[in-house]
Every structure is written in C-alpha cells, then in structure tokens.
PDB file of C-alpha atoms in Angstrom:
ATOM      1  CA  MET A 264     -30.113 -33.330 -19.050  1.00  0.00           C
ATOM      2  CA  LEU A 265     -27.723 -30.783 -20.228  1.00  0.00           C
ATOM      3  CA  ARG A 266     -26.917 -30.471 -23.961  1.00  0.00           C
ATOM      4  CA  THR A 267     -23.231 -29.352 -24.504  1.00  0.00           C
ATOM      5  CA  TYR A 268     -22.038 -27.102 -27.330  1.00  0.00           C
ATOM      6  CA  ASP A 269     -21.011 -30.083 -29.526  1.00  0.00           C
ATOM      7  CA  ASN A 270     -24.551 -31.328 -29.237  1.00  0.00           C
ATOM      8  CA  GLN A 271     -24.080 -34.055 -26.661  1.00  0.00           C
ATOM      9  CA  ARG A 272     -26.666 -34.652 -24.123  1.00  0.00           C
ATOM     10  CA  VAL A 273     -25.322 -35.139 -20.507  1.00  0.00           C
ATOM     11  CA  PRO A 274     -27.325 -36.485 -17.866  1.00  0.00           C
ATOM     12  CA  ILE A 275     -26.786 -34.881 -14.531  1.00  0.00           C
ATOM     13  CA  PRO A 276     -28.259 -36.839 -11.509  1.00  0.00           C
ATOM     14  CA  ASN A 277     -30.385 -34.881  -8.969  1.00  0.00           C
ATOM     15  CA  ALA A 278     -28.110 -35.515  -6.295  1.00  0.00           C
ATOM     16  CA  THR A 279     -25.303 -33.884  -7.901  1.00  0.00           C
ATOM     17  CA  LEU A 280     -27.396 -30.829  -8.404  1.00  0.00           C
ATOM     18  CA  PHE A 281     -28.144 -30.645  -4.877  1.00  0.00           C
ATOM     19  CA  VAL A 282     -24.429 -31.186  -3.568  1.00  0.00           C
ATOM     20  CA  ASP A 283     -22.121 -29.918  -6.452  1.00  0.00           C
ATOM     21  CA  LYS A 284     -21.380 -26.776  -8.133  1.00  0.00           C
ATOM     22  CA  ILE A 285     -22.632 -26.334 -11.639  1.00  0.00           C
ATOM     23  CA  THR A 286     -21.046 -23.623 -13.873  1.00  0.00           C
ATOM     24  CA  VAL A 287     -23.141 -21.921 -16.359  1.00  0.00           C
ATOM     25  CA  ILE A 288     -21.011 -20.181 -18.871  1.00  0.00           C
ATOM     26  CA  THR A 289     -24.129 -18.887 -20.823  1.00  0.00           C
ATOM     27  CA  ALA A 290     -25.944 -16.960 -17.806  1.00  0.00           C
ATOM     28  CA  HIS A 291     -24.559 -13.568 -18.543  1.00  0.00           C
ATOM     29  CA  GLU A 292     -24.332 -11.488 -21.843  1.00  0.00           C
ATOM     30  CA  LYS A 293     -20.640 -11.074 -21.538  1.00  0.00           C
ATOM     31  CA  ARG A 294     -18.205 -13.647 -21.368  1.00  0.00           C
ATOM     32  CA  ARG A 295     -14.329 -13.295 -20.558  1.00  0.00           C
ATOM     33  CA  LEU A 296     -11.910 -15.573 -22.571  1.00  0.00           C
ATOM     34  CA  ALA A 297      -8.305 -16.113 -21.914  1.00  0.00           C
ATOM     35  CA  PHE A 298      -5.293 -17.765 -23.647  1.00  0.00           C
ATOM     36  CA  PRO A 299      -1.736 -18.172 -22.552  1.00  0.00           C
ATOM     37  CA  LEU A 300       1.233 -16.598 -24.446  1.00  0.00           C
ATOM     38  CA  THR A 301       5.207 -16.643 -23.765  1.00  0.00           C
ATOM     39  CA  ASN A 302       7.478 -13.742 -25.117  1.00  0.00           C
ATOM     40  CA  GLY A 303      11.512 -13.888 -25.091  1.00  0.00           C
ATOM     41  CA  ASN A 304      13.334 -12.975 -21.814  1.00  0.00           C
ATOM     42  CA  SER A 305      15.066 -10.227 -23.394  1.00  0.00           C
ATOM     43  CA  GLU A 306      11.954  -8.616 -24.835  1.00  0.00           C
ATOM     44  CA  ASP A 307      10.455  -5.486 -23.284  1.00  0.00           C
ATOM     45  CA  ILE A 308       7.549  -6.623 -21.367  1.00  0.00           C
ATOM     46  CA  ARG A 309       5.549  -3.273 -21.704  1.00  0.00           C
ATOM     47  CA  LYS A 310       5.961  -3.175 -25.365  1.00  0.00           C
ATOM     48  CA  ALA A 311       4.821  -6.667 -25.609  1.00  0.00           C
ATOM     49  CA  ARG A 312       1.978  -6.064 -23.371  1.00  0.00           C
ATOM     50  CA  ARG A 313       0.953  -2.975 -25.293  1.00  0.00           C
ATOM     51  CA  VAL A 314       1.081  -4.721 -28.669  1.00  0.00           C
ATOM     52  CA  VAL A 315      -0.905  -7.622 -27.538  1.00  0.00           C
ATOM     53  CA  VAL A 316      -3.703  -5.248 -26.094  1.00  0.00           C
ATOM     54  CA  GLU A 317      -3.891  -3.430 -29.426  1.00  0.00           C
ATOM     55  CA  ALA A 318      -4.207  -6.513 -31.268  1.00  0.00           C
ATOM     56  CA  LEU A 319      -7.166  -7.467 -29.073  1.00  0.00           C
ATOM     57  CA  ARG A 320      -8.809  -4.375 -29.526  1.00  0.00           C
ATOM     58  CA  ASP A 321      -8.669  -4.600 -33.363  1.00  0.00           C
ATOM     59  CA  THR A 322     -10.241  -8.056 -33.240  1.00  0.00           C
ATOM     60  CA  ASP A 323     -13.738  -8.494 -34.542  1.00  0.00           C
ATOM     61  CA  GLY A 324     -16.060  -9.491 -31.628  1.00  0.00           C
ATOM     62  CA  VAL A 325     -13.760  -8.275 -28.691  1.00  0.00           C
ATOM     63  CA  LEU A 326     -15.586  -5.708 -26.502  1.00  0.00           C
ATOM     64  CA  ALA A 327     -13.786  -2.483 -25.559  1.00  0.00           C
ATOM     65  CA  ASP A 328     -15.450  -2.510 -22.224  1.00  0.00           C
ATOM     66  CA  PRO A 329     -14.269  -4.121 -20.152  1.00  0.00           C
ATOM     67  CA  PRO A 330     -11.087  -3.642 -21.723  1.00  0.00           C
ATOM     68  CA  PRO A 331      -8.737  -6.585 -23.181  1.00  0.00           C
ATOM     69  CA  GLU A 332      -5.583  -7.280 -21.093  1.00  0.00           C
ATOM     70  CA  ALA A 333      -2.213  -8.772 -21.253  1.00  0.00           C
ATOM     71  CA  LEU A 334      -1.032  -9.875 -17.721  1.00  0.00           C
ATOM     72  CA  VAL A 335       2.412 -11.188 -16.859  1.00  0.00           C
ATOM     73  CA  THR A 336       1.976 -14.361 -15.087  1.00  0.00           C
ATOM     74  CA  GLY A 337       5.352 -15.860 -14.574  1.00  0.00           C
ATOM     75  CA  LEU A 338       8.766 -16.403 -15.800  1.00  0.00           C
ATOM     76  CA  GLY A 339       8.802 -19.741 -17.612  1.00  0.00           C
ATOM     77  CA  ALA A 340      11.449 -22.095 -19.114  1.00  0.00           C
ATOM     78  CA  ALA A 341      10.882 -20.691 -22.399  1.00  0.00           C
ATOM     79  CA  GLY A 342      10.676 -16.870 -21.469  1.00  0.00           C
ATOM     80  CA  VAL A 343       7.901 -14.442 -20.009  1.00  0.00           C
ATOM     81  CA  ASP A 344       4.600 -16.184 -19.461  1.00  0.00           C
ATOM     82  CA  MET A 345       1.670 -13.845 -19.951  1.00  0.00           C
ATOM     83  CA  THR A 346      -2.163 -14.315 -20.371  1.00  0.00           C
ATOM     84  CA  ALA A 347      -4.253 -12.362 -22.522  1.00  0.00           C
ATOM     85  CA  ARG A 348      -7.806 -11.671 -21.437  1.00  0.00           C
ATOM     86  CA  LEU A 349     -10.690 -10.332 -23.553  1.00  0.00           C
ATOM     87  CA  TRP A 350     -14.319  -9.968 -23.453  1.00  0.00           C
ATOM     88  CA  ILE A 351     -16.976 -11.070 -25.885  1.00  0.00           C
ATOM     89  CA  ASP A 352     -20.780 -10.753 -26.278  1.00  0.00           C
ATOM     90  CA  PRO A 353     -21.438 -14.635 -27.522  1.00  0.00           C
ATOM     91  CA  ALA A 354     -24.738 -15.309 -28.898  1.00  0.00           C
ATOM     92  CA  ARG A 355     -23.731 -18.654 -29.787  1.00  0.00           C
ATOM     93  CA  ARG A 356     -20.575 -21.002 -28.872  1.00  0.00           C
ATOM     94  CA  ARG A 357     -19.343 -20.404 -32.491  1.00  0.00           C
ATOM     95  CA  ASP A 358     -19.013 -16.795 -31.731  1.00  0.00           C
ATOM     96  CA  ALA A 359     -16.712 -17.579 -28.742  1.00  0.00           C
ATOM     97  CA  VAL A 360     -14.658 -19.953 -30.875  1.00  0.00           C
ATOM     98  CA  ASP A 361     -14.359 -17.503 -33.661  1.00  0.00           C
ATOM     99  CA  ALA A 362     -13.257 -14.658 -31.366  1.00  0.00           C
ATOM    100  CA  LEU A 363     -10.795 -16.806 -29.557  1.00  0.00           C
ATOM    101  CA  ASN A 364      -9.485 -17.883 -32.957  1.00  0.00           C
ATOM    102  CA  HIS A 365      -9.166 -14.338 -34.492  1.00  0.00           C
ATOM    103  CA  ALA A 366      -7.365 -12.989 -31.083  1.00  0.00           C
ATOM    104  CA  ILE A 367      -4.652 -15.631 -30.967  1.00  0.00           C
ATOM    105  CA  ALA A 368      -3.941 -15.062 -34.620  1.00  0.00           C
ATOM    106  CA  ASN A 369      -4.065 -11.290 -34.421  1.00  0.00           C
ATOM    107  CA  ARG A 370      -1.792 -11.485 -31.468  1.00  0.00           C
ATOM    108  CA  LYS A 371       0.544 -13.644 -33.061  1.00  0.00           C
ATOM    109  CA  GLU A 372       0.854 -11.614 -36.275  1.00  0.00           C
ATOM    110  CA  ALA A 373       1.239  -8.158 -34.144  1.00  0.00           C
ATOM    111  CA  LEU A 374       3.944  -9.703 -32.088  1.00  0.00           C
ATOM    112  CA  THR A 375       5.879 -10.686 -35.119  1.00  0.00           C
ATOM    113  CA  ALA A 376       5.468  -7.462 -36.952  1.00  0.00           C
ATOM    114  CA  ALA A 377       6.714  -5.722 -33.876  1.00  0.00           C
ATOM    115  CA  GLY A 378       9.762  -7.939 -33.832  1.00  0.00           C
ATOM    116  CA  ILE A 379       9.098  -9.454 -30.462  1.00  0.00           C
ATOM    117  CA  ASP A 380      10.300 -12.817 -30.093  1.00  0.00           C
ATOM    118  CA  LEU A 381       8.041 -15.823 -29.472  1.00  0.00           C
ATOM    119  CA  PRO A 382      10.505 -18.590 -28.257  1.00  0.00           C
ATOM    120  CA  TYR A 383      10.112 -22.146 -28.458  1.00  0.00           C
ATOM    121  CA  PRO A 384      11.100 -24.168 -25.395  1.00  0.00           C
ATOM    122  CA  THR A 385      14.548 -25.666 -25.851  1.00  0.00           C
ATOM    123  CA  SER A 386      16.645 -27.992 -23.715  1.00  0.00           C
ATOM    124  CA  GLN A 387      20.322 -28.257 -23.277  1.00  0.00           C
ATOM    125  CA  VAL A 388      21.871 -31.806 -23.182  1.00  0.00           C
ATOM    126  CA  LEU A 389      25.391 -31.973 -21.961  1.00  0.00           C
ATOM    127  CA  PHE A 390      27.557 -35.301 -22.704  1.00  0.00           C
ATOM    128  CA  HIS A 391      30.607 -36.035 -20.755  1.00  0.00           C
ATOM    129  CA  ASP A 392      32.490 -39.335 -19.801  1.00  0.00           C
ATOM    130  CA  GLN A 393      31.447 -40.516 -16.393  1.00  0.00           C
ATOM    131  CA  THR A 394      33.871 -43.306 -15.978  1.00  0.00           C
ATOM    132  CA  GLU A 395      35.440 -43.344 -12.492  1.00  0.00           C
ATOM    133  CA  GLU A 396      38.948 -42.190 -14.090  1.00  0.00           C
ATOM    134  CA  THR A 397      37.456 -39.004 -15.556  1.00  0.00           C
ATOM    135  CA  ASP A 398      34.345 -38.172 -13.495  1.00  0.00           C
ATOM    136  CA  GLY A 399      34.731 -34.736 -12.082  1.00  0.00           C
ATOM    137  CA  ASP A 400      37.673 -33.684 -14.296  1.00  0.00           C
ATOM    138  CA  ARG A 401      36.303 -30.999 -16.554  1.00  0.00           C
ATOM    139  CA  SER A 402      39.205 -30.375 -18.406  1.00  0.00           C
ATOM    140  CA  ARG A 403      39.207 -33.721 -20.101  1.00  0.00           C
TER     141      ARG A 403
END
C-alpha cells in the first residue's frame, strides 16, 4: 500500500513491483521542481533568463546549490518557451507546493517589473468569399 500526498491509499500489486518501475520522489533530501513559461518573441532572451533566475534565487525555500535555472526549450506559437528549474529541500509535500507557488508568483512579478512581455496565445482568423466566382481573387 502506498499513501499519496493527498492522503489516499493506493494498493500496488506485488506483480507490478517486480515488473514495473516505481518512482519515489521522497527518496533524496533535495528535490527539483520545474515549471514552463513563455516570453514574447521580441524580448531579450538573456535578460529574461537573468530576471527569472534572480527571482528564483529570492524565493523562500529555493536552494542556492544547485542553482536555479531558466532554460530555453523552444519557439512556440505565443513566444519563446522556457522552463524554470529550482531545487528545494522538502520535509513535506506542503513545502514543495509552497515553494512552487512562490517561485511562479515571484517570476511573474519580476518579469512584469522588468518590462518583459508575457504573451497570451492569439489566433488570426481570415474571412473571405469562397464562391467559385471570387475564389483566388484577393482584390475582391
């Protein structure tokens, strides 16, 4: 039987223990947390990374060693995708939830204060007449 953080009991059959992989997130003293974020395409990536790392360093519960990171992970539809990673020393699940909550809030406030755009996904919808008579004639 496993007890989850939200106090549920989960039976794990013995056959599963012999065959499948079980991840134990409480096995080590330090634990890494991560969360995604997106900055506008026109923003200075180095500046955004620096602001995020500084905000994470100033977050209660975030360890200085290993240091927090802000990694560029892709170019998405709304901007530059990044992943913020930080390490904590959680005694309880609540500590991990609180650290992540404060890290995300601090990151948002720091980027806003630095004038860095946090874009919202947008879509462009084009309407045009698709009758046989006008299809392909962009001047009409």
